[in-house]
Coordinates of C-alpha atoms in Angstrom, one line a residue:
M135 CA -16.1 41.5 -13.9
L136 CA -13.0 39.7 -12.8
S137 CA -12.3 36.4 -14.4
T138 CA -10.8 33.5 -12.5
T139 CA -8.6 30.8 -14.1
I140 CA -8.7 27.3 -12.7
N141 CA -5.3 25.6 -13.0
K142 CA -6.0 22.0 -13.6
E143 CA -3.5 19.2 -13.2
R144 CA -2.1 17.9 -16.5
V145 CA -1.1 14.2 -16.3
S146 CA 1.6 12.5 -18.3
I147 CA 2.4 8.8 -18.2
I148 CA 6.0 7.7 -18.7
G149 CA 5.9 4.1 -20.0
S150 CA 3.4 2.0 -22.0
G151 CA 4.1 -1.7 -21.4
N152 CA 1.7 -4.2 -20.0
W153 CA 1.4 -2.4 -16.6
G154 CA 1.7 1.1 -18.1
S155 CA -1.2 0.4 -20.4
A156 CA -3.4 -1.0 -17.7
V157 CA -2.7 2.1 -15.6
G158 CA -3.3 4.3 -18.6
K159 CA -6.8 2.9 -18.9
I160 CA -7.5 3.8 -15.2
I161 CA -6.0 7.3 -15.5
G162 CA -7.9 8.0 -18.8
Q163 CA -11.2 7.2 -17.1
N164 CA -10.4 9.1 -13.9
V165 CA -9.4 12.4 -15.4
L166 CA -12.7 12.4 -17.2
K167 CA -14.5 11.6 -13.9
H168 CA -12.7 14.5 -12.1
K169 CA -12.7 17.2 -14.7
D170 CA -12.7 19.8 -12.0
V171 CA -9.2 18.6 -11.0
F172 CA -7.6 17.3 -14.1
D173 CA -7.1 18.4 -17.7
T174 CA -8.9 15.7 -19.8
E175 CA -6.0 15.0 -22.2
V176 CA -3.4 12.5 -20.9
R177 CA -0.2 12.2 -22.8
Q178 CA 1.6 8.8 -22.7
W179 CA 5.2 8.3 -23.7
V180 CA 5.5 5.2 -25.8
F181 CA 8.8 3.8 -26.9
E182 CA 8.3 3.7 -30.6
E183 CA 8.5 0.3 -32.3
T184 CA 6.8 -1.4 -35.2
F185 CA 4.0 -3.8 -34.6
Q186 CA 2.4 -5.7 -37.5
G187 CA 3.9 -3.3 -40.0
E188 CA 2.7 0.0 -38.3
K189 CA 4.1 2.3 -35.7
L190 CA 2.8 1.4 -32.2
T191 CA 1.8 5.0 -31.4
T192 CA -0.3 5.1 -34.6
L193 CA -2.1 1.9 -33.6
I194 CA -2.7 3.2 -30.0
N195 CA -4.1 6.6 -31.2
R196 CA -6.2 5.1 -33.9
D197 CA -7.6 2.0 -32.2
H198 CA -7.4 3.2 -28.5
E199 CA -5.7 0.0 -27.6
N200 CA -2.1 -1.2 -27.1
P201 CA -2.1 -4.4 -29.4
K202 CA 1.4 -5.5 -28.4
Y203 CA 1.4 -5.2 -24.7
L204 CA -2.3 -5.2 -23.7
P205 CA -4.4 -6.6 -26.6
G206 CA -8.1 -6.5 -26.4
I207 CA -8.3 -3.8 -23.8
K208 CA -9.8 -0.5 -25.0
F209 CA -8.7 2.9 -23.7
T210 CA -10.7 6.1 -23.5
D211 CA -9.8 8.3 -26.5
N212 CA -8.3 11.1 -24.3
I213 CA -5.1 9.0 -24.0
K214 CA -2.6 10.4 -26.5
A215 CA 0.4 8.3 -27.3
T216 CA 3.6 10.1 -28.3
P217 CA 7.1 8.7 -29.0
D218 CA 8.7 12.0 -27.9
L219 CA 9.4 12.0 -24.2
L220 CA 9.7 15.8 -23.8
E221 CA 6.5 16.4 -25.8
A222 CA 4.7 13.8 -23.7
C223 CA 5.8 15.6 -20.5
R224 CA 5.4 19.2 -21.7
D225 CA 3.5 21.3 -19.1
A226 CA 2.8 18.2 -17.0
T227 CA 2.1 18.8 -13.3
V228 CA 1.7 15.1 -12.5
L229 CA 4.3 12.5 -13.8
V230 CA 3.4 8.8 -13.6
F231 CA 6.6 6.7 -13.9
V232 CA 5.7 3.2 -15.0
L233 CA 8.7 1.9 -17.0
P234 CA 11.4 -0.7 -16.5
H235 CA 13.8 0.4 -13.7
Q236 CA 16.9 0.2 -16.0
F237 CA 15.6 3.2 -18.0
V238 CA 14.9 5.5 -15.0
R239 CA 18.2 7.3 -14.9
E240 CA 18.3 7.9 -18.7
V241 CA 14.7 9.3 -18.7
C242 CA 15.4 11.6 -15.7
E243 CA 18.5 12.9 -17.4
D244 CA 16.4 13.8 -20.5
L245 CA 13.8 15.5 -18.4
A246 CA 16.1 17.4 -16.0
G247 CA 15.5 21.1 -16.1
K248 CA 12.5 20.7 -18.4
I249 CA 9.7 19.9 -16.0
S250 CA 7.3 22.4 -14.4
P251 CA 8.6 23.5 -11.0
N252 CA 5.3 22.7 -9.3
A253 CA 5.0 19.2 -10.7
R254 CA 4.6 16.1 -8.6
A255 CA 5.5 12.5 -9.5
I256 CA 4.5 9.0 -8.5
S257 CA 6.6 5.8 -9.1
L258 CA 4.9 2.6 -10.1
I259 CA 8.3 0.9 -10.5
K260 CA 8.5 -2.3 -8.4
G261 CA 12.0 -2.8 -7.1
L262 CA 14.9 -1.0 -5.7
E263 CA 18.7 -0.9 -6.2
I264 CA 20.6 -2.4 -3.4
K265 CA 24.3 -1.7 -3.4
P266 CA 26.9 -2.8 -0.9
D267 CA 27.0 0.7 0.7
Q268 CA 23.4 1.8 0.3
V269 CA 19.8 1.0 -0.7
V270 CA 18.4 3.3 -3.4
L271 CA 14.7 3.7 -3.8
F272 CA 13.5 4.7 -7.3
S273 CA 11.3 7.4 -5.8
E274 CA 14.4 9.0 -4.2
E275 CA 16.3 8.6 -7.5
I276 CA 13.6 10.4 -9.4
A277 CA 13.2 13.1 -6.7
K278 CA 17.0 13.8 -6.6
R279 CA 17.4 14.0 -10.3
L280 CA 14.3 16.1 -11.0
G281 CA 13.8 18.0 -7.8
L282 CA 10.2 16.8 -7.3
R283 CA 8.1 15.3 -4.6
V284 CA 7.7 11.6 -5.5
A285 CA 5.1 9.2 -4.2
A286 CA 5.0 5.4 -4.8
L287 CA 2.2 2.9 -5.7
S288 CA 2.5 -0.9 -5.3
G289 CA 0.2 -3.7 -4.5
A290 CA -1.1 -7.1 -5.5
N291 CA -1.8 -5.8 -9.0
I292 CA -1.4 -8.2 -11.9
A293 CA -1.7 -6.0 -15.0
D294 CA -3.9 -8.2 -17.0
E295 CA -6.4 -8.7 -14.2
V296 CA -6.5 -4.9 -13.5
A297 CA -7.1 -4.2 -17.1
Q298 CA -10.0 -6.7 -17.1
E299 CA -11.4 -4.8 -14.1
K300 CA -11.1 -7.8 -11.7
F301 CA -11.3 -6.4 -8.2
C302 CA -8.0 -5.7 -6.3
E303 CA -6.4 -3.3 -3.9
T304 CA -3.3 -1.2 -4.1
T305 CA -1.3 1.0 -1.8
I306 CA -0.1 4.6 -2.4
G307 CA 2.7 6.0 -0.2
C308 CA 2.9 9.8 -0.3
T309 CA 2.9 13.0 1.7
S310 CA -0.5 14.0 3.1
E311 CA -0.7 17.0 0.8
D312 CA -0.7 14.8 -2.3
G313 CA -2.9 12.0 -1.0
D314 CA -6.2 13.3 -2.3
L315 CA -4.8 14.0 -5.7
F316 CA -3.4 10.6 -6.2
F317 CA -6.5 8.9 -4.8
K318 CA -8.6 10.6 -7.4
L319 CA -6.2 9.7 -10.1
F320 CA -6.1 6.0 -9.4
N321 CA -9.0 4.9 -7.3
T322 CA -11.9 3.0 -9.0
P323 CA -14.5 0.5 -7.8
Y324 CA -12.3 -2.3 -9.1
F325 CA -8.9 -0.8 -8.3
R326 CA -9.3 0.2 -4.6
V327 CA -6.7 2.6 -3.3
N328 CA -5.5 3.0 0.2
V329 CA -3.2 6.0 0.8
I330 CA -0.5 5.9 3.5
Q331 CA 2.5 8.1 4.3
D332 CA 5.1 5.3 4.3
A333 CA 6.4 5.5 0.7
V334 CA 9.6 3.8 1.7
G335 CA 7.8 0.8 3.1
V336 CA 5.6 0.5 0.0
Q337 CA 8.7 0.3 -2.3
L338 CA 10.7 -2.1 0.0
C339 CA 7.8 -4.6 -0.1
G340 CA 7.6 -4.5 -3.8
A341 CA 11.2 -5.5 -4.2
L342 CA 11.9 -7.9 -1.3
K343 CA 8.8 -10.1 -1.9
N344 CA 10.4 -11.3 -5.1
V345 CA 13.2 -13.1 -3.1
V346 CA 10.5 -14.8 -1.0
A347 CA 8.7 -15.9 -4.2
V348 CA 11.9 -17.6 -5.4
G349 CA 11.9 -19.6 -2.2
A350 CA 8.2 -20.5 -2.7
G351 CA 9.1 -21.7 -6.2
F352 CA 11.8 -23.9 -4.9
S353 CA 9.3 -25.4 -2.5
D354 CA 6.8 -26.0 -5.3
G355 CA 9.4 -27.6 -7.4
L356 CA 10.3 -30.0 -4.6
G357 CA 6.6 -30.9 -4.2
Y358 CA 6.5 -29.8 -0.6
G359 CA 2.9 -28.6 -0.6
S360 CA 0.8 -25.8 0.7
N361 CA 1.9 -26.0 4.4
T362 CA 5.5 -25.5 3.5
K363 CA 4.8 -22.6 1.1
A364 CA 2.7 -20.9 3.9
A365 CA 5.7 -21.2 6.3
I366 CA 8.0 -19.7 3.7
I367 CA 5.6 -16.8 3.1
R368 CA 5.3 -16.1 6.8
R369 CA 9.0 -16.2 7.4
G370 CA 9.6 -14.1 4.3
L371 CA 7.2 -11.5 5.6
L372 CA 9.0 -11.3 8.9
E373 CA 12.4 -10.8 7.1
M374 CA 10.9 -8.2 4.8
R375 CA 9.7 -6.3 7.9
K376 CA 13.0 -6.7 9.7
F377 CA 15.0 -5.5 6.7
G378 CA 12.9 -2.4 6.4
Q379 CA 12.8 -1.5 10.0
T380 CA 16.6 -2.2 10.5
F381 CA 17.8 -0.1 7.7
F382 CA 14.9 2.4 7.3
G383 CA 13.7 3.5 10.7
T384 CA 10.7 5.3 9.2
V385 CA 9.1 2.1 7.8
E386 CA 5.8 1.4 9.7
N387 CA 4.7 -2.0 10.9
E388 CA 1.2 -1.5 9.4
T389 CA 2.6 -1.1 5.9
F390 CA 3.4 -4.9 5.7
F391 CA -0.3 -5.6 6.1
E392 CA -1.3 -3.4 3.2
S393 CA -1.8 -4.6 -0.4
C394 CA 1.8 -3.6 -1.1
G395 CA 2.9 -6.0 1.7
V396 CA 1.2 -9.3 2.5
A397 CA -1.3 -9.3 -0.4
D398 CA 1.4 -8.7 -3.0
L399 CA 3.6 -11.3 -1.3
I400 CA 0.8 -13.9 -1.5
T401 CA 0.1 -13.2 -5.2
T402 CA 3.7 -13.3 -6.2
C403 CA 4.3 -16.6 -4.3
A404 CA 1.2 -18.1 -5.9
G405 CA 1.6 -17.2 -9.5
G406 CA 4.4 -14.8 -10.3
R407 CA 7.3 -15.3 -12.7
N408 CA 9.8 -15.5 -9.9
R409 CA 8.0 -18.5 -8.4
R410 CA 7.5 -20.1 -11.9
V411 CA 11.1 -19.9 -12.9
A412 CA 12.3 -21.1 -9.5
E413 CA 10.0 -24.1 -9.8
A414 CA 11.4 -24.8 -13.3
F415 CA 14.9 -24.5 -11.9
V416 CA 14.2 -27.4 -9.5
K417 CA 12.4 -29.6 -12.0
T418 CA 14.6 -29.2 -15.0
G419 CA 18.0 -28.6 -13.5
K420 CA 18.7 -25.8 -16.1
P421 CA 20.6 -22.7 -15.0
I422 CA 18.5 -19.6 -14.2
D423 CA 19.9 -17.6 -17.1
V424 CA 18.7 -20.4 -19.6
L425 CA 15.3 -20.4 -18.0
E426 CA 15.1 -16.6 -18.3
Q427 CA 15.6 -17.0 -22.0
E428 CA 13.1 -19.8 -22.3
L429 CA 10.4 -18.6 -20.0
L430 CA 10.8 -14.8 -19.8
H431 CA 12.2 -14.2 -23.4
G432 CA 15.4 -12.9 -22.0
Q433 CA 14.0 -10.7 -19.2
K434 CA 16.0 -10.9 -16.0
L435 CA 14.5 -12.5 -12.9
Q436 CA 14.2 -9.9 -10.3
G437 CA 14.1 -12.2 -7.2
T438 CA 17.5 -13.9 -7.8
L439 CA 19.2 -10.6 -8.5
T440 CA 17.7 -8.9 -5.5
A441 CA 18.8 -11.9 -3.3
K442 CA 22.4 -11.3 -4.5
E443 CA 22.1 -7.6 -3.8
V444 CA 20.7 -8.2 -0.3
H445 CA 23.5 -10.7 0.4
D446 CA 26.2 -8.2 -0.8
F447 CA 24.6 -5.5 1.4
L448 CA 24.3 -7.7 4.5
A449 CA 27.6 -9.5 4.3
P450 CA 29.9 -6.5 5.0
R451 CA 27.8 -5.8 8.1
G452 CA 28.0 -9.4 9.4
L453 CA 24.2 -9.7 9.2
V454 CA 23.5 -12.5 6.8
N455 CA 22.6 -14.9 9.6
E456 CA 19.9 -12.5 10.7
F457 CA 18.0 -13.1 7.4
P458 CA 18.1 -16.9 6.9
L459 CA 15.5 -17.1 4.2
F460 CA 17.0 -14.4 2.1
E461 CA 20.5 -15.9 2.6
T462 CA 19.3 -19.4 1.8
V463 CA 17.7 -18.3 -1.5
Y464 CA 21.0 -16.6 -2.4
R465 CA 23.1 -19.7 -1.6
I466 CA 20.9 -21.9 -3.7
C467 CA 21.0 -19.6 -6.6
Y468 CA 24.7 -18.6 -6.5
E469 CA 26.6 -21.1 -4.3
N470 CA 25.0 -24.4 -5.4
A471 CA 23.5 -25.0 -2.0
P472 CA 21.2 -28.0 -1.9
I473 CA 17.7 -27.0 -2.9
E474 CA 16.3 -28.8 0.1
S475 CA 18.0 -26.2 2.3
I476 CA 15.0 -23.9 1.5
V477 CA 13.3 -25.6 4.5
R478 CA 16.4 -27.1 6.3
D479 CA 18.2 -23.8 6.8
I480 CA 15.5 -21.2 7.4

């Protein structure tokens, strides 16, 4: 009798912070749910550090919890934390990138030439790199360096709420051939996935909404109220769409009405760190870099940096006046424009 071998997908998660741990919980559950598709062991690369006198990987593997970045949330015991990147990705056919964007190039350099040729990847990294001469999507960076098809996931997904199984939606942008695979990997009753083909639009929304959130924070700091914030959100959404469709002809109008678009924009403008620091900037008069130290423990504020990158990209093209909200946020942050210009000049 002939025997048949079923080649199952082996999933590796690259990253283990707050968001990476919340995602790990979902993936650990879903590979057990879909045993016909996935190998049940999921390796997760964890940047090794000491927490309360023990190695973080030891704590995760023993207690099935990440006590530093997601305390109180239990994982299934099929999540295997490893500090060795190559070991974590050995024989993987699905790579889930969920790490700070500044580490993407270094990780890809370490993995180049050592990944299964039939592997697929998905980026959960919010943001993009805007240079004066080009806009670099992290999915494209990973694809170029590793020679893989790379999808993207983004949405109104606050990690702690996802980990607590509070209902939300997310958007996956990928080719049609990978849609069913990624749907099974991420979809749950509380983390509802919608798959579209516009991976570029998904990533653009995840970065540009942070600029709008800074504007919303300025408005809150000035005490302008809900009507004003709603106007800033609406105008910001229009500029996000205009930027995407001007410089990426493939970006679809419908993408901005997905969770990665308007929903994530609303969430970020209501309670994200970009809004919070911008509000503090108005109320305290302290410089942004000081507030980053005080409120974000030294992490950089994405919205202000992206505003500068957008300005540096638009200025040589003579297009800054086409994006008045983006430009006004930039001028307040970097050119000492009056904060009141957030409503006067948009």
